[in-house]
Coordinates of C-alpha atoms (C1' of nucleotides) in Angstrom, one line a residue:
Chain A
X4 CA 105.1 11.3 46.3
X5 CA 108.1 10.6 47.5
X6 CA 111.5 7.8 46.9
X7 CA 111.9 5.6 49.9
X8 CA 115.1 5.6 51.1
X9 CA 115.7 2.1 50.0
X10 CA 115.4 2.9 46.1
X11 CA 117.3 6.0 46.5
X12 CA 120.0 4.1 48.3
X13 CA 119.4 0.8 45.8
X14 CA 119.7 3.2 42.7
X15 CA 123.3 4.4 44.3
X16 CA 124.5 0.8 44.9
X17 CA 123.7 -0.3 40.8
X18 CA 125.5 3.0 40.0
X19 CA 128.1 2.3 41.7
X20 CA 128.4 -1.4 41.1
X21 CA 127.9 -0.5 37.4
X22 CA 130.4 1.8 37.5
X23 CA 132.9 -0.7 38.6
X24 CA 131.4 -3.1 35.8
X25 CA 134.5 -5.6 34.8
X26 CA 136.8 -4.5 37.6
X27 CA 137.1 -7.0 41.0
X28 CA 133.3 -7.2 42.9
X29 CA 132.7 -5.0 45.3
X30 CA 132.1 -5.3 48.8
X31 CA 129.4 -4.9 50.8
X32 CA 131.5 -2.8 53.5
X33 CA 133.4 -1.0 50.3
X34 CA 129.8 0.2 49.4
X35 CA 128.2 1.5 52.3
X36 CA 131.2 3.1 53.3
X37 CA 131.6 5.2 50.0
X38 CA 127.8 5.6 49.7
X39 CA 127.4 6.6 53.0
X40 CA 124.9 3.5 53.7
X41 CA 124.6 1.4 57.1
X42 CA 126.1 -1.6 56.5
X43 CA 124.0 -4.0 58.0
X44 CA 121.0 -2.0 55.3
X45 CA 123.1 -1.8 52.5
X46 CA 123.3 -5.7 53.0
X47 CA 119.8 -6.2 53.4
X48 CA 119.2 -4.1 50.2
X49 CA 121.7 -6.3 48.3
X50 CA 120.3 -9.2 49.1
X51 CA 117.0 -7.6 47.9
X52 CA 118.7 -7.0 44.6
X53 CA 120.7 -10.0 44.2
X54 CA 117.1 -12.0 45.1
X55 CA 115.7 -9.6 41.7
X56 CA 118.8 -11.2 39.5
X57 CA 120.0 -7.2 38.8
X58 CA 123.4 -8.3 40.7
X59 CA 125.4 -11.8 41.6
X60 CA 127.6 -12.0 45.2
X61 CA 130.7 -13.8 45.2
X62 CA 131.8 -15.3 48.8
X63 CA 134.5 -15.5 50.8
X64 CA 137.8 -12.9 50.6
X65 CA 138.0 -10.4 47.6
X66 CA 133.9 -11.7 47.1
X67 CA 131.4 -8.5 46.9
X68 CA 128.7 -8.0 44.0
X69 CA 128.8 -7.6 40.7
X70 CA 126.2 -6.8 37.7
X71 CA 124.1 -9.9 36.7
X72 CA 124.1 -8.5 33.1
X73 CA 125.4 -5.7 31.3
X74 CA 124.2 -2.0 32.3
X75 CA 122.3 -1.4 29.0
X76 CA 120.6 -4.5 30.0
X77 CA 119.2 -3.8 33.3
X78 CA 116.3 -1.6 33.5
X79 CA 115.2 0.4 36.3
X80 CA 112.3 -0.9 37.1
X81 CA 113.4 -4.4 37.5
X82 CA 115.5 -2.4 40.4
X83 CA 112.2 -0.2 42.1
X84 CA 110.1 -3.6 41.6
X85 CA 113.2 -5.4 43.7
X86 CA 113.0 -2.5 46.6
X87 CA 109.7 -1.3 46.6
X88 CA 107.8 -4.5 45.8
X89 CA 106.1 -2.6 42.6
X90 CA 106.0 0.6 40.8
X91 CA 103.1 1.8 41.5
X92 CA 100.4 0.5 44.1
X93 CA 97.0 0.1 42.7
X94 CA 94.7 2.3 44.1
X95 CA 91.8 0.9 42.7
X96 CA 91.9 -2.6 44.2
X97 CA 92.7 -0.9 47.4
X98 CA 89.4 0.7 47.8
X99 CA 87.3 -1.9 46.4
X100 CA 84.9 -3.6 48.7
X101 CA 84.5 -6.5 46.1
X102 CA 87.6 -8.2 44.7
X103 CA 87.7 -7.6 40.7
X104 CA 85.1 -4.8 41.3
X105 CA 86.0 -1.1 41.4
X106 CA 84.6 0.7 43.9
X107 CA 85.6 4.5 43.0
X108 CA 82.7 6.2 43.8
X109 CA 81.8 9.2 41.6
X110 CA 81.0 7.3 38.5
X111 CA 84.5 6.3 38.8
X112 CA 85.9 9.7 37.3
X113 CA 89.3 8.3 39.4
X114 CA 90.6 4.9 38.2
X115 CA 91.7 5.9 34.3
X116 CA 93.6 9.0 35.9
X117 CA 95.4 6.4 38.5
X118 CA 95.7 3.8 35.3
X119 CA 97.5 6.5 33.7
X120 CA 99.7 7.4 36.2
X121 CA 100.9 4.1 37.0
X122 CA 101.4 3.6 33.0
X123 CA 103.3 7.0 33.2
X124 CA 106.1 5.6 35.6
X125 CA 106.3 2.2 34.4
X126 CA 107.2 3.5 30.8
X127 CA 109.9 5.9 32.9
X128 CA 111.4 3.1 34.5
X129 CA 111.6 0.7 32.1
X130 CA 112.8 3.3 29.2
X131 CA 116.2 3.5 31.1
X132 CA 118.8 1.5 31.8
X133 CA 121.3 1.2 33.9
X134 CA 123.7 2.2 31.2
X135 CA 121.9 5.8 31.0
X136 CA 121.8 5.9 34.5
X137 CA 125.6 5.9 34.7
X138 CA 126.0 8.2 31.8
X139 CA 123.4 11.1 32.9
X140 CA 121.4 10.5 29.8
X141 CA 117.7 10.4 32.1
X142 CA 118.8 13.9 32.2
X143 CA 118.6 14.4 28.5
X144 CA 115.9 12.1 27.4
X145 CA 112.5 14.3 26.7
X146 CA 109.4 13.7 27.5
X147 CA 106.2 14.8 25.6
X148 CA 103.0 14.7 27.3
X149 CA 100.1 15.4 25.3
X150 CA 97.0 16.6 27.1
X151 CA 94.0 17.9 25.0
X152 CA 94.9 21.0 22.9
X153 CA 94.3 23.7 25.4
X154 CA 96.2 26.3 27.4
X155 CA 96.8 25.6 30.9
X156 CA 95.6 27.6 33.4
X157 CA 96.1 28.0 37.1
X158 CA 99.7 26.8 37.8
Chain B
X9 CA 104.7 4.7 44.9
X10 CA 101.8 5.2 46.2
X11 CA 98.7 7.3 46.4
X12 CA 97.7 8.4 50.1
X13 CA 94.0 8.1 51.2
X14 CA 93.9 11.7 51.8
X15 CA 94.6 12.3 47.8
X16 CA 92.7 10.0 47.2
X17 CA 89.6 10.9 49.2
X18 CA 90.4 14.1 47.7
X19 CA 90.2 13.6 44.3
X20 CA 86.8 11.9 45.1
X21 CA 85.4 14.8 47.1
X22 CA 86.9 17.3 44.2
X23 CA 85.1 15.1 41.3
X24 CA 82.0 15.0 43.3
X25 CA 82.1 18.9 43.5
X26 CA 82.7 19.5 40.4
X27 CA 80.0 17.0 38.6
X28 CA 77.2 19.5 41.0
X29 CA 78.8 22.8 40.0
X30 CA 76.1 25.0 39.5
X31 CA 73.7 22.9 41.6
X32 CA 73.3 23.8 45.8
X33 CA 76.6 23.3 47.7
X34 CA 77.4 19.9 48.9
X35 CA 78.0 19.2 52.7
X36 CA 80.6 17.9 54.2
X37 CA 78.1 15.4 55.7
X38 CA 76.5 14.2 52.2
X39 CA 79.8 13.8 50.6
X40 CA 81.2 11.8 53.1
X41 CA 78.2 9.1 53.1
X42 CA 78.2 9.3 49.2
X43 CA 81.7 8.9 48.8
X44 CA 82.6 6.5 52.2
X45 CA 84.8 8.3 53.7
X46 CA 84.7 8.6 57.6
X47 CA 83.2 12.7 58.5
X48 CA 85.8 13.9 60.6
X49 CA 88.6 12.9 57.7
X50 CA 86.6 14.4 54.9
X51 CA 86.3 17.9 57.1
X52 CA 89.6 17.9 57.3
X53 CA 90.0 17.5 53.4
X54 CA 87.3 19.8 52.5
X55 CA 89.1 22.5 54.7
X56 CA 92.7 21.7 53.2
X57 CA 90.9 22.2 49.7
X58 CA 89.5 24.9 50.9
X59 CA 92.5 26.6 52.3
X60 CA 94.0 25.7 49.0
X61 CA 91.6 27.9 46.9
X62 CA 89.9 25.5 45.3
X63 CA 86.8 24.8 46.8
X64 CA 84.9 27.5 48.7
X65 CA 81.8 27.4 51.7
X66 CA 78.8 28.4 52.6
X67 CA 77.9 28.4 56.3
X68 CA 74.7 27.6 58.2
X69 CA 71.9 25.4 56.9
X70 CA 71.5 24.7 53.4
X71 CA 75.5 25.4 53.3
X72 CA 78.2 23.4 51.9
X73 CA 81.2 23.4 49.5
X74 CA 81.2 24.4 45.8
X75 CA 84.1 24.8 43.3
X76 CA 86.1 28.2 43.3
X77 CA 86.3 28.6 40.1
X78 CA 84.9 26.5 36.4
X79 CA 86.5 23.0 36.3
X80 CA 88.4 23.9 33.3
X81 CA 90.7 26.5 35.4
X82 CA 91.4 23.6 38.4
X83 CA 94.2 21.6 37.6
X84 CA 94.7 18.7 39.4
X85 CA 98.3 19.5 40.5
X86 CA 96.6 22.5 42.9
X87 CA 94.8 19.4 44.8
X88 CA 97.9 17.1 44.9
X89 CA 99.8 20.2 46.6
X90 CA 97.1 21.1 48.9
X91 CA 96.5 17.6 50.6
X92 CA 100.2 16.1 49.9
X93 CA 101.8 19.0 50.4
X94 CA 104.0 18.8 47.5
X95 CA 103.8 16.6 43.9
X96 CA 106.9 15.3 44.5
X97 CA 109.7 15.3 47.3
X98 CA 113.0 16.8 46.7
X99 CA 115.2 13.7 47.1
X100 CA 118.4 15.2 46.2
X101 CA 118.0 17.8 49.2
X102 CA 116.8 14.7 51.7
X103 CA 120.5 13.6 51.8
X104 CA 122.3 16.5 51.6
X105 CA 124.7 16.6 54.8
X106 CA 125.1 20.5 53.5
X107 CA 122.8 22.9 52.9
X108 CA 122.0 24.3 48.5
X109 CA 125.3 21.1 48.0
X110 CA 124.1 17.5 46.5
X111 CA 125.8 14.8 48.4
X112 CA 124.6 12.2 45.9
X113 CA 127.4 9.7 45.8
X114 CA 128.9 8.0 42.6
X115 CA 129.4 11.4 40.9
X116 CA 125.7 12.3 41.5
X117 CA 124.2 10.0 38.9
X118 CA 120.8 10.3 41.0
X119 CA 119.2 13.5 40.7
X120 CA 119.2 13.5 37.0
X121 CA 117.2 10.9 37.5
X122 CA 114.9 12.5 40.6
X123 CA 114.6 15.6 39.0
X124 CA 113.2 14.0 35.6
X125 CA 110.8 12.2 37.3
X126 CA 109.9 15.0 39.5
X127 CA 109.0 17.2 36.2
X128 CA 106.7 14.8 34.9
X129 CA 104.8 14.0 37.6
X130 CA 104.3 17.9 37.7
X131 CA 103.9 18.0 33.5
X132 CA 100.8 14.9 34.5
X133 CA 99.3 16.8 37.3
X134 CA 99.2 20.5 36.0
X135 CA 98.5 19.6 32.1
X136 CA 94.9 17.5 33.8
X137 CA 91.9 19.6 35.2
X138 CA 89.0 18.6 37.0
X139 CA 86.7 19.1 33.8
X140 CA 88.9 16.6 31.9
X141 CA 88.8 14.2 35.3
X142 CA 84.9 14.3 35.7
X143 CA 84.7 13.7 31.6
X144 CA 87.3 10.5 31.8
X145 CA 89.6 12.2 29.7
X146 CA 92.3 11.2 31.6
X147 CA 92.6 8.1 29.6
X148 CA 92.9 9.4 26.4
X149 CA 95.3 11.9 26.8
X150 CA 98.9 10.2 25.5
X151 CA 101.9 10.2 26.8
X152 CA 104.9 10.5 24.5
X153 CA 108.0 9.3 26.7
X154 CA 110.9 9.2 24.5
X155 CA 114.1 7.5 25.6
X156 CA 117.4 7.0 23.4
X157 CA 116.3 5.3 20.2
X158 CA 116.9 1.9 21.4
X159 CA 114.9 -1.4 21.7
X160 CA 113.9 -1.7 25.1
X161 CA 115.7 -5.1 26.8
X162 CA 114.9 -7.1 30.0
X163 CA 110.8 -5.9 31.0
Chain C
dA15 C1' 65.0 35.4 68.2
dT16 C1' 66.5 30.8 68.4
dG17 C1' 67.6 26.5 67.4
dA18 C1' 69.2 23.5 64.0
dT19 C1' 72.5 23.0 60.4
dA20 C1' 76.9 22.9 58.9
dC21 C1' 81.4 24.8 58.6
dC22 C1' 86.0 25.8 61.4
dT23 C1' 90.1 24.6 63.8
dG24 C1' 93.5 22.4 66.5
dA25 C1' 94.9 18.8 69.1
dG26 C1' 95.4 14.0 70.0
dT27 C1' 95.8 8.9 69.0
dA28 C1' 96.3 4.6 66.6
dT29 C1' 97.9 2.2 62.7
dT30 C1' 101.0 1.2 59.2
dT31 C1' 105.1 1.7 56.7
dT32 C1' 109.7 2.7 56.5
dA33 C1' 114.3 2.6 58.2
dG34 C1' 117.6 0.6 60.4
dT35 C1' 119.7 -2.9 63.9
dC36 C1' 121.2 -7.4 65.6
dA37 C1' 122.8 -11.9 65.7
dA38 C1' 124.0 -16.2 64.2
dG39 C1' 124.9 -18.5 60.4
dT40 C1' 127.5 -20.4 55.6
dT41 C1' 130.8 -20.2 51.9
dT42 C1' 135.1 -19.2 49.8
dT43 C1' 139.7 -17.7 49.5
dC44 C1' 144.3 -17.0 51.0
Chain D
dG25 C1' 142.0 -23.0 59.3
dA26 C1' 141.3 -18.3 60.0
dA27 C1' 139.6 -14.3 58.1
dA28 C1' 136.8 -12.1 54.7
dA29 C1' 132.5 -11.6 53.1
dC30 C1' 128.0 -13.0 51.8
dT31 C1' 123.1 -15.1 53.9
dT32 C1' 119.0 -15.0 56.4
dG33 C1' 115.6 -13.9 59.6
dA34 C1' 114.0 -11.6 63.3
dC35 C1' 113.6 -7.6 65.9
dT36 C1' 113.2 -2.5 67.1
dA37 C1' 112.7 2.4 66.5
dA38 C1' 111.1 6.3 64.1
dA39 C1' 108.4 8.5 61.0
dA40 C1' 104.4 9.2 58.1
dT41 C1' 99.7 8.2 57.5
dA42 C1' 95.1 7.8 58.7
dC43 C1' 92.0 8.7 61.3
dT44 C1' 89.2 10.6 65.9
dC45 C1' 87.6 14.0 69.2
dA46 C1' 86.1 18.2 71.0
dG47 C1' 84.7 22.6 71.3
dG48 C1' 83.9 26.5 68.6
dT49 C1' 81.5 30.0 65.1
dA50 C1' 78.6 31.5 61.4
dT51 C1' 74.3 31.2 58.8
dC52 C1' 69.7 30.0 57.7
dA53 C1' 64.9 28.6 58.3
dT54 C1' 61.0 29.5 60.7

DNA sequence: ATGATACCTGAGTATTTTAGTCAAGTTTTC
DNA sequence: GAAAACTTGACTAAAATACTCAGGTATCAT
C-alpha cells in the first residue's frame, strides 16, 4: 500500500495553509514553491480541495487559500476522500460478477478481513484533525489492536 | 487505498490452501478454475508464495501446493510482503532529495503521520493468521484506535 | 521406460492509474 | 486597466499493475 503523491502533497498544502491559519491567504505559487510542488499540480490539487469545502480561494492580487474551518475542525479524511476519491476502495464489489452479490470465492473467508481494513483507516483518518496534524500529535496517539488472545508467531 | 489483484488473488489462493491442509496438494490448475483467476497469473502467485515460504510443492502428477507450516503460524503480513512486496511504502524516503534526511516540508508534520499509519497496517497484518482468516475471525477481532479525548467533528 | 501431469522461470505486453503539463479563461485588487 | 491570482478542462507522459507467452524441468502412474 502505498500514498499517492497527490495526498502526500495535499496533506502538505493543509499543513501549511493551517499553519498560516489567520495570517493573509496564501498563494498558489507561494505554496508550491515552499513545498516543492509543480505549480500547475499544486493548483489542480487546490482546486480538488477547495471543491471538498477543507479550503476557500480568494481572487485577484494578495488572493491565495485559506482554511474553510478551523484546523480542529477538519478531519483527514474529508482531505484523502477530496484526493483520492475514497479511503479505501471496496474490494468486494470489484470482484463481484453480480451487483449487490459478493463473489469472494472460498466461502468468502476474504470480505470481513477487507471490511475490517477499510473500517481500520477510516477510524485513522477521521480520529485526526488537522489541528493534530500540525501539532505532531498522530505521532502520540496510540493505537490498540486486539486480535484473539494468542502469541504471534512468524514475524 | 487500494488492494491489488495479485493480493487479492492471493489471499484467495492462501485461504483455499489452507481450508485442504491435510488433504492432497492443490494444483495450480484447480485453484485457478475454483477461484477465477486466469492460470498463467495464479502460477505466478503460487510461485511468489512459494518463494516466500509459505506454501510449498510437489512436482509431477498428483502434485500441487500445500501450506508450509499449520495456519496458526502464517500470518497474513508474510503474504502481503511476498506479493506486494512491502505492507506499506516508505513515503517519507519517496521525497527525500537526500539520502537517511526527511525533506518533508512545513517542519515535517507528514511522516508522523506516515509512520503511524505504516505501524498499523503492519499491527493488522502480522496480529491475523490464516487459521483466523479461513474461520472469519477477522471480523470480530476489535480495533481500539484511540485519538486525543475529543468528540470527533466534521465526518 | 515413457508419457502425461504439473511445477518452474523469465521475459514480454497491454491496460490502467498516477503524475504532471498546457492553455485559455475569469475575477479581484491595486 | 493592468497585474496578480484563482478556474477549468483537456491533454500527455510515466509508472505500476495485470496479465500473457513460451520453453523448461521434475515427478508420478502405468
Amino acid at each position: 500500500m502505498r500514498i499517492t503523491s497527490s495526498l502526500e502533497y495535499g496533506m502538505r498544502l493543509m499543513a501549511a495553509i493551517a499553519k498560516a491559519d489567520g495570517d493573509a491567504p496564501l498563494s498558489a505559487e507561494k505554496l508550491a514553491r515552499e513545498e516543492n510542488i509543480p505549480l500547475d499540480y499544486t493548483n489542480q490539487i487546490l482546486w480538488k480541495l477547495k471543491s471538498a469545502g477543507v479550503i476557500s480561494s480568494r481572487r485577484g492580487s494578495s488572493g491565495g487559500y485559506v482554511l474553510a474551518r478551523p484546523p480542529h475542525e477538519i478531519t483527514l479524511n474529508r482531505i484523502v476522500i477530496a484526493l483520492d476519491g475514497s479511503i479505501f476502495e471496496d474490494v468486494c464489489s470489484k470482484y463481484a460478477d453480480a451487483p449487490r452479490e459478493c463473489h469472494h470465492q472460498s466461502g468468502c473467508s476474504l470480505s470481513p478481513l477487507w471490511r475490517r481494513l477499510g473500517a481500520l483507516l477510516t477510524e485513522f483518518f477521521s480520529s485526526t484533525t488537522l489541528e493534530d496534524l500540525i501539532r505532531g500529535e498522530p505521532a502520540t496517539a496510540r493505537v490498540e489492536f486486539m486480535p484473539p488472545g494468542r502469541p504471534l508467531p512468524m514475524r
